[in-house]
Coordinates of C-alpha atoms and ligand atoms in Angstrom, one line a residue:
X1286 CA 21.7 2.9 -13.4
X1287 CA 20.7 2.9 -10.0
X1288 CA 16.5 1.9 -8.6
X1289 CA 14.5 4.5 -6.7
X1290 CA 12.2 3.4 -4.7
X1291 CA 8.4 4.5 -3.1
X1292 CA 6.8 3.4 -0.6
X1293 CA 4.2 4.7 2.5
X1294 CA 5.4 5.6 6.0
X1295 CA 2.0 5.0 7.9
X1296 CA -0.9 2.4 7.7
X1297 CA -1.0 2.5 3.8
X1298 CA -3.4 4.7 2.1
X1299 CA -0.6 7.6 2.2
X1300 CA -1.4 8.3 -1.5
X1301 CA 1.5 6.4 -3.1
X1302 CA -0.6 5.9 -6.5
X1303 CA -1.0 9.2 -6.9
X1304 CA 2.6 10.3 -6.6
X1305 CA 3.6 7.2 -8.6
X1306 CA 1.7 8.4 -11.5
X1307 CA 3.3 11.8 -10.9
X1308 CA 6.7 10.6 -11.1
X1309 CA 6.1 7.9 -13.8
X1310 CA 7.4 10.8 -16.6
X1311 CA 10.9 10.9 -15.4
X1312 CA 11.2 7.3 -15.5
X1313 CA 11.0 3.7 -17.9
X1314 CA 9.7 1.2 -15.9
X1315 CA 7.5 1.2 -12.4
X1316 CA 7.5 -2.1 -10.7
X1317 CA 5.6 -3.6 -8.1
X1318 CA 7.2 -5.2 -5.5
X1319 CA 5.0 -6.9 -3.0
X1320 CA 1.3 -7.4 -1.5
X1321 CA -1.8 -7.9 -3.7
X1322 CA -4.9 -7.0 -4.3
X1323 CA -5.2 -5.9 -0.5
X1324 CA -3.8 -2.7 -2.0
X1325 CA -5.7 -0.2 -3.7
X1326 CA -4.2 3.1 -5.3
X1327 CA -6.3 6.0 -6.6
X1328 CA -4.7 8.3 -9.6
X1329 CA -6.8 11.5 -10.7
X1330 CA -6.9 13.1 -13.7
X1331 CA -8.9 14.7 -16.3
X1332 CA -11.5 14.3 -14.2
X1333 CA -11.3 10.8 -13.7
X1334 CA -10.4 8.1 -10.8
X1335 CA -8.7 5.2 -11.1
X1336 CA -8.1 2.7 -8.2
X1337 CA -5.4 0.1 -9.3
X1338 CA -5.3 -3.1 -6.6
X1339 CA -1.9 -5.2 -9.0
X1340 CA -1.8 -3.3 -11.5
X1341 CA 1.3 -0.7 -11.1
X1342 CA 0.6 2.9 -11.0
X1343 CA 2.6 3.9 -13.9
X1344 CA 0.2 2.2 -16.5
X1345 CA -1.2 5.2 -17.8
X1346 CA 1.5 7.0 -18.9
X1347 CA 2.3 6.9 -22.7
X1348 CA 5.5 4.6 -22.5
X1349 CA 6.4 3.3 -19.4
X1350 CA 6.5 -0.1 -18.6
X1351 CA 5.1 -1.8 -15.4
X1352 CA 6.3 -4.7 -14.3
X1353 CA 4.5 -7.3 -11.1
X1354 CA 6.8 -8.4 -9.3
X1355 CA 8.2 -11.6 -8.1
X1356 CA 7.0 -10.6 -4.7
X1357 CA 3.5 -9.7 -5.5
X1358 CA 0.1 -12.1 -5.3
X1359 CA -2.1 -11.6 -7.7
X1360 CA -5.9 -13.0 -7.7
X1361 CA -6.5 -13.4 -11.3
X1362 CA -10.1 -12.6 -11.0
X1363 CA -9.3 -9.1 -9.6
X1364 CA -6.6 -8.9 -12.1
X1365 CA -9.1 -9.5 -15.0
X1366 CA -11.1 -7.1 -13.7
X1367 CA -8.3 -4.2 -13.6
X1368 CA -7.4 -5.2 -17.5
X1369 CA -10.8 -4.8 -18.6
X1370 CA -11.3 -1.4 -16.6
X1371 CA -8.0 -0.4 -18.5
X1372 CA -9.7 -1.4 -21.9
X1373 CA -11.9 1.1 -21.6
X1374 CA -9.5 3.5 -21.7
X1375 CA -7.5 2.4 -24.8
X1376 CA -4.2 1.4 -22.5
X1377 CA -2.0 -0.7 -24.5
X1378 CA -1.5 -3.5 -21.6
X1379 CA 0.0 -6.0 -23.9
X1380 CA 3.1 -4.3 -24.3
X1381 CA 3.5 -1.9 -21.4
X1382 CA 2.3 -4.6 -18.9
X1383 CA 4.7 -7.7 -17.5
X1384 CA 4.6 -10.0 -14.6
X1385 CA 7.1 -12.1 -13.1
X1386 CA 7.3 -16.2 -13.3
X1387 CA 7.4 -16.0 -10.0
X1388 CA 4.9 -14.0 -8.4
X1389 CA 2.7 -16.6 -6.7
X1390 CA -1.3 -16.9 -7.3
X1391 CA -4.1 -16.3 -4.7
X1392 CA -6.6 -19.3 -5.5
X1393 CA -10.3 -19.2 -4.7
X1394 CA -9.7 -21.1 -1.5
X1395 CA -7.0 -18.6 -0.1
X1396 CA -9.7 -16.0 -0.1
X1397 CA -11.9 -19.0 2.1
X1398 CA -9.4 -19.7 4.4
X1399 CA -9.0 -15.9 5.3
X1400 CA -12.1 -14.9 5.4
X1401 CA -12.6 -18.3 7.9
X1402 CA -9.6 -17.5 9.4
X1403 CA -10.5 -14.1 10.3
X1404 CA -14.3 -15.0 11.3
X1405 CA -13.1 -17.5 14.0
X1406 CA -10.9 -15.0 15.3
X1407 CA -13.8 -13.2 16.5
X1408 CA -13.2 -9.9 18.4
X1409 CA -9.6 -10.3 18.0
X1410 CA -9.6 -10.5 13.9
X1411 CA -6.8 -8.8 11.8
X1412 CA -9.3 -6.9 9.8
X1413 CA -8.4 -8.4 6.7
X1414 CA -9.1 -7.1 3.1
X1415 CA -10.6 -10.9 3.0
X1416 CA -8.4 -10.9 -0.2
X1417 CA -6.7 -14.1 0.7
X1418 CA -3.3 -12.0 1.2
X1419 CA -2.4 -14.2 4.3
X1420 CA -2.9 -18.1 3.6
X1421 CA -1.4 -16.9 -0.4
X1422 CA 1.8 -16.0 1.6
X1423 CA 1.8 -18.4 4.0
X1424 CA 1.4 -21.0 0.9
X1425 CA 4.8 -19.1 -0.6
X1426 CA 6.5 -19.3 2.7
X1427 CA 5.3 -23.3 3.2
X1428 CA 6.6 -24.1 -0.3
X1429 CA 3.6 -24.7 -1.8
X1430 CA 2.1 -22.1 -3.6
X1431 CA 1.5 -22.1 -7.6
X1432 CA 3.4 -19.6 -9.5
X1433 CA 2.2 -17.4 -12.5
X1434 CA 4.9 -19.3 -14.4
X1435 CA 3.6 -22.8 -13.2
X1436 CA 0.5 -21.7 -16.1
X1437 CA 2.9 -22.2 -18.8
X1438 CA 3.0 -26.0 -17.6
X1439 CA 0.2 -28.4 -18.2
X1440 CA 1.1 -30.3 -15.0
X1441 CA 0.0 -27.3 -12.9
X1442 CA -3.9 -28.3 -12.7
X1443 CA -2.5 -31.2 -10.9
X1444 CA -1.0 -29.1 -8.2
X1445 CA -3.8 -26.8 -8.2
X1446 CA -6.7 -29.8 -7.1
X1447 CA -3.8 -30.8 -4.5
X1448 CA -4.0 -27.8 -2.9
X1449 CA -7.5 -26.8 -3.3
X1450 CA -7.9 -30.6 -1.8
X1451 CA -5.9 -29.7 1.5
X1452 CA -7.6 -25.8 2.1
X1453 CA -11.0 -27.9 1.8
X1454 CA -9.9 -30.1 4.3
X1455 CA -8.2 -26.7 6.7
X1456 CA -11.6 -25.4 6.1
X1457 CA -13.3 -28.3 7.8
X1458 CA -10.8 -27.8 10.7
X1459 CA -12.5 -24.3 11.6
X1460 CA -15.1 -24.4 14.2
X1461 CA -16.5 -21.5 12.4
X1462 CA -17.8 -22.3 8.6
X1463 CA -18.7 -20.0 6.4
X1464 CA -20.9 -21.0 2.9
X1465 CA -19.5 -21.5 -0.5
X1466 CA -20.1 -22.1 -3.6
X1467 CA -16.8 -23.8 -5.2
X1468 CA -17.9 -24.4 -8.3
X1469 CA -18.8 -20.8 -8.8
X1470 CA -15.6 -19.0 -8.0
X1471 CA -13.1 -22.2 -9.8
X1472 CA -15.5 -20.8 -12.6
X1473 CA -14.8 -17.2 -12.6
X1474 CA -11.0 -18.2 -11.5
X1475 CA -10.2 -20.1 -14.5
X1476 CA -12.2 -18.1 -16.6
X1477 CA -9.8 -15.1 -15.4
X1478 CA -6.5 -16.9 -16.1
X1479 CA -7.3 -16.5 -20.0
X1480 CA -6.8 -12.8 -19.9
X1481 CA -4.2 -12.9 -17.3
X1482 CA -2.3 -15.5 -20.1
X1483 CA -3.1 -12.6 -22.4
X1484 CA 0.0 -10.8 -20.4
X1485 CA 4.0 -11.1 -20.8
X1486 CA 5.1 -13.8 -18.3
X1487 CA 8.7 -13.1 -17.4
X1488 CA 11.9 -13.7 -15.6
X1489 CA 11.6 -10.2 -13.6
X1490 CA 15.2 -10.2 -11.7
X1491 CA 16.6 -10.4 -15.4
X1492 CA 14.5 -8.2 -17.2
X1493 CA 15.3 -5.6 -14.3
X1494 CA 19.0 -5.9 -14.1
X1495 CA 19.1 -5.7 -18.1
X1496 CA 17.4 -2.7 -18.3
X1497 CA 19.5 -1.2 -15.2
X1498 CA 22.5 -2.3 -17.6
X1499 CA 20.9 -0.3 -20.3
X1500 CA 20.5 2.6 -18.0
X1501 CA 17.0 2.7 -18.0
X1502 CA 15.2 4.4 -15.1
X1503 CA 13.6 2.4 -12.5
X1504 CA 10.9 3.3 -10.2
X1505 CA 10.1 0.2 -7.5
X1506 CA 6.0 1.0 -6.2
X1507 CA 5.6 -0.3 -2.5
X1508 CA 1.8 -1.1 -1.5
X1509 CA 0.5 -1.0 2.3
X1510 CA 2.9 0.7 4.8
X1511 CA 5.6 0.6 6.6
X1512 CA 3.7 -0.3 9.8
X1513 CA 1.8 -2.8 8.3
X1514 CA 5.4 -4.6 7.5
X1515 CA 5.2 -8.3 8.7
X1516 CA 8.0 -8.1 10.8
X1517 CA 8.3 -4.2 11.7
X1518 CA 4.3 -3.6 11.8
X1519 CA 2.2 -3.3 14.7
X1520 CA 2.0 -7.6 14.6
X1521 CA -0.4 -9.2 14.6
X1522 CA -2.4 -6.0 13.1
X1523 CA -0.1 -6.1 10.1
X1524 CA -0.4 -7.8 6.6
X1525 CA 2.0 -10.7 5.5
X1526 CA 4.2 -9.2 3.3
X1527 CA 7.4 -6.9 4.0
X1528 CA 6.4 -3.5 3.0
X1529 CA 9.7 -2.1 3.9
X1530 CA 12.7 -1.0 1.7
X1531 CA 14.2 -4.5 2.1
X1532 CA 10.8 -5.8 0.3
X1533 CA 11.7 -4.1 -2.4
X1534 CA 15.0 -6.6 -2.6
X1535 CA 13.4 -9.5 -2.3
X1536 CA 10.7 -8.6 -4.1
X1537 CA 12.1 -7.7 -7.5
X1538 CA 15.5 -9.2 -7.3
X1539 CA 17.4 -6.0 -7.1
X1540 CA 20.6 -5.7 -4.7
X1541 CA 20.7 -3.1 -1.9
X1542 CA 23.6 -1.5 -3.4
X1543 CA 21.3 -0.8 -6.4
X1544 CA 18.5 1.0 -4.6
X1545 CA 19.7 5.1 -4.6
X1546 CA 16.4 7.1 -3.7
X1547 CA 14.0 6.0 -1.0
X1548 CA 10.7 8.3 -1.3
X1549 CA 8.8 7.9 1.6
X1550 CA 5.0 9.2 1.1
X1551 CA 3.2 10.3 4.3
X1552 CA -0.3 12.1 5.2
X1553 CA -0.5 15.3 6.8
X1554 CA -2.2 13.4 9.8
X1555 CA -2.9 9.2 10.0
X1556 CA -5.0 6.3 9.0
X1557 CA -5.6 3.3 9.4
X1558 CA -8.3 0.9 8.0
X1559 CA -8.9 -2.7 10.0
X1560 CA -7.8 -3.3 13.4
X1561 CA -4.6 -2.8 15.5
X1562 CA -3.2 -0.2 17.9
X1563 CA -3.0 3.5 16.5
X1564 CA -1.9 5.6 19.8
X1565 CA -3.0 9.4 18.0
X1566 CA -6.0 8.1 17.2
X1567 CA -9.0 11.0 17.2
X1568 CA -12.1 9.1 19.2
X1569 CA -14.1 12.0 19.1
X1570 CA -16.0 14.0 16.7
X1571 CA -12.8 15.7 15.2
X1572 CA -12.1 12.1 13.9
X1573 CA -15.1 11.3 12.2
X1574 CA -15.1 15.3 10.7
X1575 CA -11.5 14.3 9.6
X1576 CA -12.5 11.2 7.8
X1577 CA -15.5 13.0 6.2
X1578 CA -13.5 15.8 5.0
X1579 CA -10.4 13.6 3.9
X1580 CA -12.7 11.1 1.9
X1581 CA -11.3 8.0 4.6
X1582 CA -12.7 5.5 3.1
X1583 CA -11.5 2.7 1.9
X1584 CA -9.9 2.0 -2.0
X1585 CA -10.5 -1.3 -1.9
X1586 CA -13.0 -2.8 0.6
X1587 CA -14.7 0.9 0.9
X1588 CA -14.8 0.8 4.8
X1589 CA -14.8 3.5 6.8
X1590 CA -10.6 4.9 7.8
X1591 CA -9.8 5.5 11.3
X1592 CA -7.9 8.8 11.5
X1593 CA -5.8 10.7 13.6
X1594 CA -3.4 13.3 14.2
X1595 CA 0.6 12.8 12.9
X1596 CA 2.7 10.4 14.8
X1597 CA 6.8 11.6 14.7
X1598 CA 7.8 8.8 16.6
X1599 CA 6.3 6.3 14.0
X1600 CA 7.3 8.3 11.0
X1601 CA 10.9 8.5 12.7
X1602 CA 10.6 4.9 12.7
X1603 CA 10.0 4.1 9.4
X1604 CA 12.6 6.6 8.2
X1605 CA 15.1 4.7 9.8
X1606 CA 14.0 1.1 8.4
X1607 CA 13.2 2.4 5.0
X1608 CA 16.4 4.6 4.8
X1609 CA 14.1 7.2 3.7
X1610 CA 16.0 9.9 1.6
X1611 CA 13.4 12.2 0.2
X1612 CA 9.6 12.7 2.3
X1613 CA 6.1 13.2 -0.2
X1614 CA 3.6 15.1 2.5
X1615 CA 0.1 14.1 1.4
X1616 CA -3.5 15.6 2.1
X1617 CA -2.1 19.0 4.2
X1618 CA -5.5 20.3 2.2
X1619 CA -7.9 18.2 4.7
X1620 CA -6.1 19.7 7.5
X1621 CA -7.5 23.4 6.4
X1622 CA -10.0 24.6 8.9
X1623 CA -8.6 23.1 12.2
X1624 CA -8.5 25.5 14.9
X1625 CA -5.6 23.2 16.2
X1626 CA -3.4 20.6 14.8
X1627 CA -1.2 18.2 17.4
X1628 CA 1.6 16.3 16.2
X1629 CA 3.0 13.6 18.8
X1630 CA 6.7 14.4 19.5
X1631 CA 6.8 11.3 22.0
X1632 CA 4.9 8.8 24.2
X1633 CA 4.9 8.1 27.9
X1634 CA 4.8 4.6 29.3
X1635 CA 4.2 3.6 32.2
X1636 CA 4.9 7.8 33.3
X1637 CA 8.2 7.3 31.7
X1638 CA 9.0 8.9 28.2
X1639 CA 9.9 7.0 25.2
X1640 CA 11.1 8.7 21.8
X1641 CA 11.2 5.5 19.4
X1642 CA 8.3 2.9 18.4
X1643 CA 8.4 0.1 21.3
X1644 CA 7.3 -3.6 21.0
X1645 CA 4.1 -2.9 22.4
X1646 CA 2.1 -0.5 21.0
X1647 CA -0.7 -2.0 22.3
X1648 CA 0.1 -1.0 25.9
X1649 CA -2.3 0.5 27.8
X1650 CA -0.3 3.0 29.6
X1651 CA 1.4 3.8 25.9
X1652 CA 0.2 7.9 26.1
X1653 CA 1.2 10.0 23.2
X1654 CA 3.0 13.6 24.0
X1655 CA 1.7 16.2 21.6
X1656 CA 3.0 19.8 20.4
X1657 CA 0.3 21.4 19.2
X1658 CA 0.5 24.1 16.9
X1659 CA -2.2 27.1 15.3
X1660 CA -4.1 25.5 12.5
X1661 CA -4.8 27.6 9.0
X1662 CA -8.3 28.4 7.6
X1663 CA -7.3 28.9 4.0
X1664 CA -8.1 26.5 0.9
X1665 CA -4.9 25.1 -0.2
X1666 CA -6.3 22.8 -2.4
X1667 CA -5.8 25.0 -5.8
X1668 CA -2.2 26.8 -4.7
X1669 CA 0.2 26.0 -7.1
X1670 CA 3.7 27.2 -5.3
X1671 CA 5.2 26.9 -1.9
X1672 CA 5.6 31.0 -2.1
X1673 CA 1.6 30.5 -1.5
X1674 CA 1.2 28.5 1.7
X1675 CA -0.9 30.3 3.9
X1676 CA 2.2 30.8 7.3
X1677 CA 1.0 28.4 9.8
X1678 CA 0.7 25.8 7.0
X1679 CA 4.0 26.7 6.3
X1680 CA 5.5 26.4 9.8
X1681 CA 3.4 23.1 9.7
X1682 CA 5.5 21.6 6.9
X1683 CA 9.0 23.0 8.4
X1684 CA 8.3 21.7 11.9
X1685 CA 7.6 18.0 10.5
X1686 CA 11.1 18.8 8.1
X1687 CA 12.8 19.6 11.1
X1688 CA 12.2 17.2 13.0
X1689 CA 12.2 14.9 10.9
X1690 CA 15.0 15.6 9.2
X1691 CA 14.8 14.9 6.1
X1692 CA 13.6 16.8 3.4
X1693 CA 10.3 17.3 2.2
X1694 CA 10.2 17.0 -1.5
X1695 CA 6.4 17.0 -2.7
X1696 CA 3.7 18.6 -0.9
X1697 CA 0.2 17.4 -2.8
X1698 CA -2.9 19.5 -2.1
X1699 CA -5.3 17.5 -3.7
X1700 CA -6.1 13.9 -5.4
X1701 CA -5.2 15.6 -9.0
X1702 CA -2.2 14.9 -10.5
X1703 CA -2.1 18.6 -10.9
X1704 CA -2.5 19.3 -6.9
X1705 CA 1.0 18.7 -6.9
X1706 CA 3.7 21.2 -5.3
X1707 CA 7.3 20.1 -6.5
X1708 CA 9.4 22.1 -3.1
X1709 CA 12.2 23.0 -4.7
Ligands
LIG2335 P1 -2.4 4.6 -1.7 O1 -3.0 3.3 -1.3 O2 -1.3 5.0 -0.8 O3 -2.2 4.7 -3.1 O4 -3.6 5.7 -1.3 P2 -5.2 5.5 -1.6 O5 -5.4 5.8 -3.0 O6 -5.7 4.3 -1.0 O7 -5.7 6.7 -0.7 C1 -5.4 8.0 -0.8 C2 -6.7 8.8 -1.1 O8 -6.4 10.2 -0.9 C3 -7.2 8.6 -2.5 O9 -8.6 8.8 -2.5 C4 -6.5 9.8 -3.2 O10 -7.3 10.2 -4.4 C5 -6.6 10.8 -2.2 N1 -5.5 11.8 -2.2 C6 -4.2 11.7 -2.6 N2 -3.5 12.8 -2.3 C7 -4.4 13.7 -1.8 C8 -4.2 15.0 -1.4 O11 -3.2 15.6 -1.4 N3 -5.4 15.6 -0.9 C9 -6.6 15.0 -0.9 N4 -7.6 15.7 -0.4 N5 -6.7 13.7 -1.3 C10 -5.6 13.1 -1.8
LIG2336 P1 -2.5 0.3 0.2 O1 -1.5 -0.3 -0.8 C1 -4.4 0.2 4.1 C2 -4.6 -3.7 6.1 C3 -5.9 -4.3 6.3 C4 -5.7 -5.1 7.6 C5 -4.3 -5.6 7.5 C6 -4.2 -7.0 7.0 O2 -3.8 0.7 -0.5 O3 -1.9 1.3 1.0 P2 -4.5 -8.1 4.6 O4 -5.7 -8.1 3.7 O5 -3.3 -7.6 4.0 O6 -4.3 -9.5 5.2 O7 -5.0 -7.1 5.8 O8 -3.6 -4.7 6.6 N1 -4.2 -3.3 4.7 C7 -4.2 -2.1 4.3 N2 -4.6 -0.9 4.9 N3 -3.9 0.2 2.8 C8 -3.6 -1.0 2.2 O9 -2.9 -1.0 1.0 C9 -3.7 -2.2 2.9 N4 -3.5 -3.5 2.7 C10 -3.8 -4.2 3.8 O10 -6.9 -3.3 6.5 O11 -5.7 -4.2 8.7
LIG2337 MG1 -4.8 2.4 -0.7

């Protein structure tokens, strides 16, 4: 049995939680395949909101299970939290919840080093979640991070005072120091590894290519974006993980040749939270009315989401990379009430056009080329059928299906599970 796989086209925030928890039903197992706590994914229903940050958006379903992946980092603190947010609502996370030997740990002096990191950068900082995403990686990458299934070995303190030993000392390399109390957070850290014991360590390549064998149905959740990819971002502005299909290879053990459906989840327009280059970004009011009606804020670090309108060049992009096969179209809702909506076809640089995604997208003379086309003033938000689209919401979606061409499956209307249209 073949893997399907979701992931975002944009900046992350596309809304890949909530079409993850749509889709869980038609499958056994949703597994995570890379980033961390960085992430944060909002499900709605029955009048409720979840954000997950590790926790894989098929949890609430009834059966399914969820699996963290090999290529995730997971802070147990945050973690800990998640579980007892969970506990409250009577989910079963013993058995519907596993994580991989070797999905590596963030440690109390990753999140240091980044935020340290990131403060002597001064003006020309990633905007980081200040999760520790970065230095965690960079410890995989270096060879010597601590995995979830060092835990099971008493020797792992050892390794753990090692490296806590050497960030203290990259610490003290910074010119710019930030205050600390160690004590406090190895406290709340190791405090947090006894309900992340609580959970089923396992070897996730196996378990996955069992269950394929069994022909269960696998669903792999991408967090962050395709243009936040660590090689195909907007670099430096990106995060340090690869967000892209290929992630989802390396990041859960699963062969290319296994992977049949790519769903690539999009907004209706862009966002993007921290720093970097965004060419179709709306500086004036329009922006800020955007952000206000969208709800841009954001899921995990709560700050504000810069917005602008769709960018075809970048979504063509990351269709390519991604070998995108089927397109989820989030948020058309925020877009009601817009006398006009522009969607960049191209850019100019330099006077000259471009039609793909160049090195620099920080470029100065980079100008976007937009088609602009007659917003709509209805509510879409409670429609419950395609046959309803108000027409130049409707010649909205089959412009971007055109030229994007590929189909759009899912149009959602809402953050409800139920704001969901299924375009058949
Ligand atoms: P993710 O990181 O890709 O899972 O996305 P986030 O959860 O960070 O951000 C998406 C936000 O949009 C969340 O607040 C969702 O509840 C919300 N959302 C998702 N789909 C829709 C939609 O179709 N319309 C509206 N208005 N909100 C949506
Ligand atoms: P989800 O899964 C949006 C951004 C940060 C920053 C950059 C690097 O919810 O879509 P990091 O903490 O990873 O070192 O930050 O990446 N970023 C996200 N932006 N959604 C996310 O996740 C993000 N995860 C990281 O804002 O610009
Ligand atoms: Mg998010």
């Amino acid at each position: 049995m073949a893997i399907d796989l979701l992931l975002g086209l944009q900046w992350g925030d596309e809304g890949k939680g909530k079409i993850v928890d749509v889709l869980t039903k038609s499958y056994d197992i949703i597994a995570r395949f890379q980033g961390g706590p960085n992430a944060g994914h909002t499900l709605e229903f029955d009048n409720i909101k979840h954000v997950l940050h590790t926790i894989p958006s098929g949890i609430f379903h009834p059966t399914a299970l969820n699996i963290i992946g090999n290529g995730v980092v997971i802070d147990p603190v945050i973690f800990s939290n998640e579980l007892s947010k969970l506990k409250e609502y009577n989910i079963d996370f013993n058995n519907k919840l596993l994580i991989s030997k070797k999905a590596h740990l963030i440690l109390p002096t990753h999140r240091l080093l980044d935020a340290t990191s990131e403060a002597s950068k001064g003006k020309l900082k990633i905007g980081s979640t200040l999760k520790g995403i970065g230095p965690t990686y960079m410890d995989k990458t270096g060879r010597n991070g601590i995995r979830i299934g060092d835990l099971l070995n008493k020797e792992w303190k050892e390794k753990y005072n090692q490296l806590t030993k050497k960030h203290i000392k990259m610490l003290n390399f910074f010119d710019v120091k930030i205050e600390f109390d160690l004590k406090k957070l190895e406290d709340e850290f190791f405090r947090s590894l006894v309900s992340l014991k609580k959970c089923k360590f396992i070897d996730s390549e196996e378990y996955l290519s069992k269950a394929q064998r069994q022909g269960k149905k696998i669903l792999a959740e991408g967090a962050q974006g395709s243009l936040l990819d660590v090689d195909f971002g907007t670099y430096p502005y990106v995060t340090s993980s690869n967000t892209t299909a290929a992630g989802a290879c390396v990041g859960l053990g699963v062969a290319p040749n296994k992977i049949k459906e790519v769903f690539g989840v999009f907004k209706a327009y862009c966002t993007r939270v921290g720093r970097g280059p965004f060419p179709t970004e709306i500086e004036d009011k329009y922006g800020k009315i955007m952000a206000k009606i969208g709800n841009e804020f954001g899921s995990t670090t709560g700050r504000a989401r810069r917005c602008g309108w769709i960018d075809l060049v970048a979504l063509k992009y990351s269709i390519q990379i991604n070998g995108v096969t089927q397109l989820m179209m989030m948020k058309g809702d925020v877009l009601s009430g817009f006398d006009k909506i522009k969607i960049c076809t191209g850019y100019t640089q330099n006077n000259k056009k471009i039609d793909f995604f160049p090195y620099d997208l920080n470029d100065k003379n980079l100008e976007p080329i937009y088609f602009e086309m007659d917003g709509w003033d209805e509510d879409i938000s409670l429609i419950k059928n395609k046959n309803e689209f108000p027409k130049n919401f409707k010649n909205y979606v089959t412009f971007l299906e055109k030229n994007l061409n590929v189909p759009i499956k899912i149009v959602s209307v809402g953050p409800d599970r139920n704001q969901t249209i299924i375009m058949n």
